[in-house]
Amino acid sequence: MALNQQFSDRPRTLVVGGGYVGLYVAHKLQKKIKSHGGIVTLVDPLPYMTYQPFLPEVAGGNIEARHAVVSHRTHLKQTELITGKVTGIDHASRTATVAPADGSEPFELTYRDVVMAAGSITRTFPIDGLKEQGIGLKTIEEAVALRNQMLERIETGSLMAAGPERDRALTFVVVGGGFAGIETITEIEDMARAAVKKNDRLEQSDLRFVLVEAMGRIMPEVTESQAVWVVAHLRSRGIQVKLNTSLASAVDGQLKLINMPDKTPADEFETDTLIWTAGVQANPMVRSSDFPIDERGRIRANAELRITGDDGPLEGAWTAGDVAAVPDLTGGGVGGFCVPNAQHAVRQAKLLAKNIYAQNNGVGRVKEYKHKNLGAVAGFGQYKGVANIMGFGMRGLPAWLAHRGYHGMAMPMFERKFRVVFNWVLSFVFGRDTTQLMDLQTPKRQFREAATPPPKKAEVPSSAGAAKSDSYGEPARK
């Protein structure tokens, strides 16, 4: 496979992945590396970075979908951008194989430094029917699809007679009791109830929301007492919380739940909307490289964010974020490693950019990553939330304000922050948007119907002596 001649032959810093880490590393390095005669190249299948903490609000109609993503082309103007996937890396020869998103021939790129920032994907289990019936909440596309599906099911359910089919349409299930699951079910519950208020064919009691969590508690990032309060809060809103419960089957939307750990039958019911938020895993593309991988599929790293093998750090190889097993020097991480969240990813990315520049240009020194988790904030729909900030617990409106404040600040790029805050102002004034967008999966349907000639009218055979009609259908008078 030949090297692609369309791209720069300057010394390249190759960034694999355009999420939190990739975006920030490229943004911080693009001008500096260019001034030294090099170039930053970012490869990602998508032309934007998704701010994933906002996905529940996108699904709930509080934030417009495009405002929860950051365009690579808009903000990485001095970075060489390639829309595609890195399908292989041979670090021994400093070469990466890239498959363009348009399906054209793969090509090779050489590099001086590589940053593995491919992030994570949804972690699933081999549950019958899950692949066909479930939807995740890891991408902006999933958030938009979920929002429209829920609004469609509510509208369609309102036209059905009471019975099992209507109950199925108006039952919404979330599997996973972490931050993503709790924020998702509360946001969509808020949105669904707002939609029902506008539909006089439905009552609030027609809706059913179910949260399924395999462990005995939810949200391990908050204190035990806060977790107990969150469960009570959810139940006060009519959300069924099933702890120590797991999904055993989802074939044809027929959910079978089992008790944990004995795996005895727990419940069985039908739904058209099954949302899976039960964890993430490192992007499996890392297995197509010659980098050392740990038992959980993450790239092995040291505290300086260098990729590290049995014989020490690999020259010119760096990593951070969800795809990396970065030691947590504060001692607070699970298994001794930084947990996969946005707080670590953003901070690691900023240090990683400084370390690469220091290593290659002798400006400053390479430092170790050490950041004590400041806590966690979660929003539960309008004016509701929970927070644990440096050991100080909050709930209700103060926690909701802390959630909005933190994520408003953490959203990359000023123009994106402004758009998001403006969305929040509009929602405060006019309420959340419950408008369903139709035909997103079949956008050409109406045009094709318009372009299809109508069927020819069948000709009525004439018979002898039959009276002719005038233009009003009456027999013609002689």
XYZ file of C-alpha atoms in Angstrom:
478
model
C 0.000 0.000 0.000
C 1.504 3.318 -1.088
C 1.718 6.504 0.926
C -0.950 9.025 -0.014
C 0.623 11.976 -1.815
C -2.357 14.299 -1.249
C -1.328 15.013 2.332
C 1.525 17.019 3.780
C 4.998 15.493 3.977
C 5.938 17.690 6.935
C 6.793 16.008 10.269
C 3.392 14.821 11.424
C 1.757 14.521 14.811
C -1.053 12.060 14.101
C -4.098 12.284 16.357
C -6.311 9.195 16.176
C -9.804 10.229 17.248
C -11.529 13.613 17.435
C -13.330 13.433 20.774
C -12.385 15.278 23.969
C -8.708 14.338 23.846
C -8.252 14.592 20.083
C -9.976 17.959 19.788
C -8.072 19.569 22.646
C -4.670 18.135 21.677
C -5.048 19.293 18.076
C -6.377 22.690 19.135
C -3.519 23.302 21.573
C -0.768 22.057 19.242
C -1.783 23.095 15.724
C -0.198 26.565 15.744
C 2.863 25.585 17.761
C 3.740 22.587 15.615
C 3.121 24.538 12.421
C 5.545 27.241 13.595
C 8.243 24.554 13.900
C 7.628 23.215 10.386
C 5.390 20.307 11.339
C 1.694 19.563 11.037
C -1.068 18.076 13.173
C -3.252 15.516 11.404
C -6.521 14.393 12.977
C -8.375 11.303 11.751
C -11.930 10.573 12.856
C -14.989 8.995 11.160
C -17.033 12.066 12.169
C -16.358 15.733 11.337
C -17.162 16.849 14.879
C -16.580 16.197 18.563
C -19.651 15.301 20.648
C -20.025 16.699 24.163
C -21.581 13.552 25.561
C -22.813 14.935 28.928
C -25.349 16.959 26.915
C -26.862 13.962 25.114
C -29.647 13.458 27.689
C -30.614 17.127 27.253
C -30.597 16.735 23.474
C -32.854 13.688 23.816
C -35.051 15.678 26.188
C -35.429 18.681 23.882
C -33.488 21.230 25.967
C -30.494 21.600 23.634
C -30.520 21.685 19.837
C -28.517 18.736 18.512
C -25.947 20.691 16.486
C -25.083 22.830 19.511
C -23.890 19.783 21.487
C -21.161 19.060 18.929
C -17.998 20.974 18.002
C -17.047 21.194 14.328
C -13.470 20.134 13.571
C -13.278 22.314 10.468
C -14.476 25.406 12.309
C -12.068 25.160 15.229
C -9.087 23.224 13.856
C -8.291 25.450 10.889
C -4.549 24.709 10.969
C -4.979 20.977 11.419
C -4.965 18.497 8.551
C -8.365 16.802 8.859
C -9.204 13.378 7.471
C -12.695 11.928 7.758
C -12.073 8.214 8.067
C -10.892 5.419 10.345
C -7.408 4.365 11.322
C -7.570 0.636 10.685
C -3.989 -0.232 11.582
C -0.848 1.189 13.152
C 2.691 -0.104 12.768
C 4.580 2.018 15.264
C 7.833 0.271 14.463
C 7.727 1.941 11.047
C 5.734 4.993 12.238
C 2.973 4.243 9.740
C -0.832 4.290 10.041
C -3.373 2.835 7.620
C -6.415 5.034 7.032
C -9.744 3.962 5.504
C -11.655 7.032 4.195
C -15.283 7.361 5.281
C -16.434 7.534 1.649
C -15.349 3.943 1.057
C -12.434 4.771 -1.238
C -9.117 2.911 -1.150
C -7.251 2.858 2.170
C -3.896 4.611 2.256
C -0.902 4.990 4.545
C 0.357 7.996 6.494
C 3.721 8.320 8.178
C 4.109 10.216 11.425
C 6.665 11.408 13.950
C 4.353 11.276 16.982
C 1.022 9.539 17.410
C -1.713 10.320 19.926
C -4.123 7.461 20.505
C -7.371 9.192 21.431
C -10.011 6.902 19.946
C -12.170 7.066 23.064
C -14.765 4.481 23.979
C -17.821 2.757 22.587
C -20.955 1.406 24.261
C -20.366 -1.785 26.221
C -23.032 -4.403 25.598
C -23.641 -8.018 26.586
C -24.885 -11.012 24.541
C -28.553 -10.573 25.441
C -31.066 -12.002 22.965
C -32.869 -9.215 21.123
C -30.781 -6.359 22.546
C -29.028 -5.611 19.254
C -32.317 -5.429 17.354
C -34.487 -3.657 19.950
C -32.080 -1.431 21.893
C -30.619 2.001 21.310
C -27.614 3.531 23.070
C -26.957 7.118 24.085
C -23.335 7.606 23.079
C -23.773 9.655 19.893
C -25.694 12.740 18.835
C -27.512 10.661 16.235
C -28.795 8.297 18.929
C -30.018 11.219 21.043
C -31.968 12.720 18.131
C -33.408 9.342 17.135
C -34.471 8.600 20.719
C -36.211 11.958 21.066
C -38.160 11.507 17.863
C -39.043 7.880 18.600
C -40.456 8.786 21.999
C -42.534 11.656 20.633
C -43.780 9.433 17.802
C -44.746 6.663 20.231
C -46.628 9.134 22.424
C -48.532 10.558 19.452
C -49.282 7.106 18.021
C -50.231 5.725 21.429
C -52.748 8.521 21.854
C -54.639 7.163 18.829
C -54.789 3.592 20.168
C -57.520 2.047 22.260
C -56.574 1.097 25.809
C -54.848 -2.280 25.863
C -51.522 -4.117 25.546
C -50.513 -2.410 22.279
C -50.970 1.044 23.742
C -49.175 0.055 26.959
C -46.221 -1.169 24.887
C -46.027 2.105 22.945
C -46.080 4.208 26.126
C -43.548 2.156 28.113
C -39.972 3.513 28.154
C -37.112 1.508 29.657
C -33.537 2.502 30.533
C -30.977 -0.163 31.444
C -28.075 1.172 33.511
C -28.140 3.170 36.732
C -25.005 5.237 36.305
C -24.935 8.961 35.580
C -25.870 8.469 31.930
C -28.851 6.266 32.734
C -30.237 8.461 35.502
C -29.868 11.679 33.522
C -31.408 10.037 30.461
C -34.525 8.664 32.147
C -35.195 11.901 34.036
C -34.768 14.116 30.973
C -36.975 11.979 28.730
C -39.541 11.597 31.506
C -39.745 15.377 31.787
C -40.092 15.708 28.021
C -42.716 12.953 27.738
C -44.868 14.493 30.447
C -44.616 17.892 28.753
C -45.757 16.277 25.490
C -48.715 14.568 27.179
C -49.872 17.915 28.627
C -50.387 19.052 25.032
C -52.349 15.931 24.040
C -55.883 15.715 25.482
C -56.191 12.062 24.430
C -53.657 10.976 27.047
C -53.293 11.091 30.822
C -49.992 11.214 32.713
C -50.871 7.838 34.206
C -50.747 6.284 30.717
C -46.941 6.679 30.666
C -44.651 4.081 32.220
C -40.935 4.565 32.909
C -38.686 1.755 34.145
C -35.043 1.933 35.253
C -33.176 -1.381 35.441
C -29.905 -1.652 37.392
C -28.019 -4.891 38.084
C -26.334 -3.582 41.230
C -27.903 -2.827 44.590
C -27.403 0.945 44.252
C -27.205 3.576 41.562
C -24.676 6.315 40.747
C -21.505 5.076 42.483
C -19.964 8.551 42.050
C -22.215 10.040 44.759
C -22.527 9.143 48.442
C -24.698 6.295 49.667
C -27.218 8.677 51.216
C -27.434 10.677 47.983
C -27.973 7.501 45.963
C -30.835 6.527 48.295
C -32.326 10.000 47.872
C -32.086 9.766 44.070
C -34.002 6.454 44.072
C -36.701 8.003 46.271
C -36.813 11.049 43.980
C -37.241 8.894 40.870
C -40.020 6.886 42.463
C -41.784 10.067 43.553
C -41.963 10.974 39.857
C -43.591 7.660 38.998
C -40.415 6.032 37.631
C -40.113 2.357 38.551
C -36.603 1.644 39.841
C -35.618 -2.026 39.749
C -32.347 -2.588 41.615
C -30.510 -5.938 41.709
C -32.271 -6.633 38.423
C -30.847 -7.497 35.009
C -32.176 -7.741 31.465
C -32.210 -11.387 30.321
C -33.982 -11.082 26.964
C -35.449 -8.410 24.688
C -36.632 -10.500 21.741
C -39.315 -8.644 19.745
C -39.575 -6.038 22.504
C -40.700 -8.614 25.064
C -38.469 -7.808 28.036
C -37.607 -10.524 30.525
C -35.996 -9.293 33.733
C -34.214 -11.456 36.292
C -33.205 -10.925 39.908
C -29.518 -10.679 40.683
C -27.472 -12.557 41.634
C -29.677 -15.682 41.718
C -31.079 -15.010 38.205
C -34.641 -15.942 39.101
C -37.485 -14.401 37.051
C -38.318 -10.842 38.155
C -40.721 -9.278 35.655
C -41.892 -9.488 32.058
C -43.493 -6.814 29.875
C -43.329 -5.258 26.399
C -41.853 -1.994 25.160
C -41.010 -0.261 21.897
C -38.304 1.892 23.526
C -35.321 0.172 25.166
C -32.389 2.463 26.018
C -29.040 0.903 26.953
C -26.646 2.965 29.101
C -24.864 0.165 30.992
C -21.272 1.289 30.586
C -18.527 1.842 28.033
C -15.419 0.050 26.801
C -12.230 1.179 25.112
C -12.515 1.505 21.328
C -11.565 -1.920 19.930
C -9.621 -0.314 17.053
C -6.591 -0.234 19.379
C -6.234 -3.973 18.824
C -5.257 -3.170 15.235
C -2.062 -1.563 16.492
C 1.192 -2.939 17.888
C 0.720 -1.045 21.158
C 0.568 -2.904 24.497
C -3.013 -3.524 25.686
C -4.186 -4.354 29.205
C -6.756 -6.993 30.170
C -9.633 -4.502 29.747
C -8.641 -3.592 26.193
C -7.071 -0.234 27.081
C -3.695 1.022 25.896
C -1.116 0.827 28.655
C 0.217 4.229 29.687
C 2.308 5.889 32.360
C 1.484 9.053 34.279
C 3.237 11.196 31.641
C 0.616 9.914 29.174
C 3.216 7.992 27.170
C 2.287 4.596 25.789
C 4.307 2.164 27.863
C 5.387 -1.426 27.279
C 7.269 -3.917 29.438
C 10.550 -2.170 28.627
C 9.309 1.342 29.345
C 7.764 4.221 27.336
C 7.626 3.996 23.543
C 9.212 6.933 21.780
C 6.742 9.157 19.954
C 3.648 7.325 21.257
C 1.092 9.045 23.513
C -2.440 8.349 24.745
C -5.159 9.671 27.056
C -8.874 9.500 27.752
C -11.220 6.512 27.772
C -8.983 4.425 25.516
C -6.021 4.636 27.915
C -5.160 2.965 31.214
C -3.693 6.054 32.901
C -2.538 5.601 36.518
C -4.465 7.686 39.044
C -1.717 9.142 41.224
C -4.288 10.448 43.717
C -5.201 6.863 44.626
C -8.888 7.470 44.015
C -9.347 5.644 40.730
C -10.958 2.243 40.303
C -8.197 -0.377 40.167
C -5.605 2.372 40.442
C -6.524 3.996 37.110
C -8.338 7.164 36.099
C -12.026 6.508 35.503
C -13.335 7.105 31.961
C -15.055 10.467 32.240
C -14.929 13.880 30.590
C -13.280 15.524 33.588
C -10.138 13.387 33.228
C -10.166 13.389 29.419
C -10.147 17.190 29.107
C -7.422 17.691 31.703
C -5.279 14.871 30.328
C -5.576 16.319 26.827
C -4.298 19.731 27.896
C -1.314 18.197 29.710
C -0.658 15.827 26.818
C -0.358 18.727 24.377
C 2.153 20.430 26.689
C 4.140 17.217 27.139
C 4.429 16.557 23.391
C 5.595 20.118 22.771
C 8.066 19.982 25.671
C 9.473 16.640 24.533
C 9.995 17.683 20.915
C 10.985 21.322 21.343
C 12.633 21.546 24.736
C 10.140 24.113 25.983
C 9.280 23.294 29.588
C 9.389 19.751 30.901
C 7.292 16.636 30.615
C 4.999 16.342 33.648
C 2.934 13.594 35.218
C -0.849 13.740 35.232
C -2.301 14.087 38.693
C -5.804 15.375 39.233
C -8.068 14.719 42.179
C -11.639 14.204 41.079
C -13.536 17.312 42.130
C -16.794 15.432 42.371
C -19.824 14.890 40.189
C -22.941 16.786 39.110
C -26.096 15.451 37.488
C -29.245 17.086 36.147
C -32.629 15.359 36.460
C -34.681 17.529 34.141
C -35.780 21.093 34.770
C -34.669 22.483 38.175
C -33.778 19.073 39.654
C -30.427 17.390 40.239
C -27.836 15.973 42.612
C -24.187 16.899 43.140
C -21.199 15.854 45.205
C -18.541 18.568 44.943
C -15.379 17.996 46.961
C -17.370 16.044 49.536
C -20.153 18.620 49.772
C -23.515 17.160 48.782
C -26.324 19.089 47.102
C -29.711 18.172 45.735
C -32.622 19.820 43.974
C -32.277 23.319 42.485
C -28.751 24.098 43.811
C -27.420 20.860 42.327
C -29.177 21.581 39.025
C -27.569 25.028 38.897
C -24.165 23.493 39.683
C -24.719 20.974 36.865
C -25.568 23.706 34.373
C -22.697 25.892 35.525
C -20.068 23.172 35.329
C -21.064 21.814 31.942
C -21.595 25.272 30.506
C -17.984 26.026 31.385
C -16.685 22.606 30.296
C -18.274 22.749 26.836
C -15.366 23.356 24.419
C -15.080 26.629 22.468
C -16.725 29.925 23.316
C -19.190 29.958 20.424
C -20.465 26.513 21.472
C -20.857 27.660 25.082
C -22.881 30.643 23.873
C -25.182 28.492 21.737
C -25.839 26.068 24.596
C -26.557 28.823 27.119
C -28.894 30.471 24.607
C -30.730 27.129 24.262
C -31.158 27.046 28.032
C -32.548 30.582 28.045
C -35.060 29.672 25.334
C -36.113 26.560 27.262
C -36.563 28.632 30.419
C -38.778 31.131 28.599
C -40.744 28.841 26.267
C -40.317 25.393 27.828
C -38.591 22.408 26.284
C -39.189 21.733 22.599
C -41.500 18.757 22.051
C -41.723 19.045 18.275
C -41.277 15.716 16.516
C -39.291 15.669 13.272
C -40.745 13.224 10.769
C -39.128 11.043 8.119
C -35.533 11.430 9.337
C -34.844 7.862 8.253
C -36.677 8.304 4.933
C -36.113 11.947 3.923
C -36.856 11.308 0.223
C -40.253 9.695 0.810
C -42.409 12.740 0.076
C -40.380 13.716 -2.996
C -40.615 10.198 -4.406
C -44.362 10.156 -3.807
C -44.680 13.497 -5.606
C -42.543 12.245 -8.503
C -44.557 9.048 -8.918
C -47.265 9.406 -11.593
C -50.763 8.652 -10.297
C -52.267 5.364 -11.508
C -54.276 5.645 -14.703
C -58.034 5.747 -14.247
C -59.641 2.580 -15.452
C -61.631 3.125 -18.673
C -65.350 2.274 -18.550
C -66.358 0.337 -21.706
C -69.118 2.026 -23.732
C -72.283 0.085 -24.587
C -74.789 0.609 -27.366
C -77.654 2.848 -26.458
C -76.009 3.989 -23.223
C -77.003 7.502 -22.329
C -74.196 10.017 -22.371
C -73.619 12.167 -19.285
C -72.995 15.856 -19.009
C -70.217 17.271 -16.889
C -72.343 16.960 -13.694
C -73.041 13.287 -14.144
C -76.664 13.760 -15.229
C -77.932 12.024 -18.391
C -77.604 14.350 -21.346
C -80.901 15.731 -22.527
C -81.835 15.566 -26.160
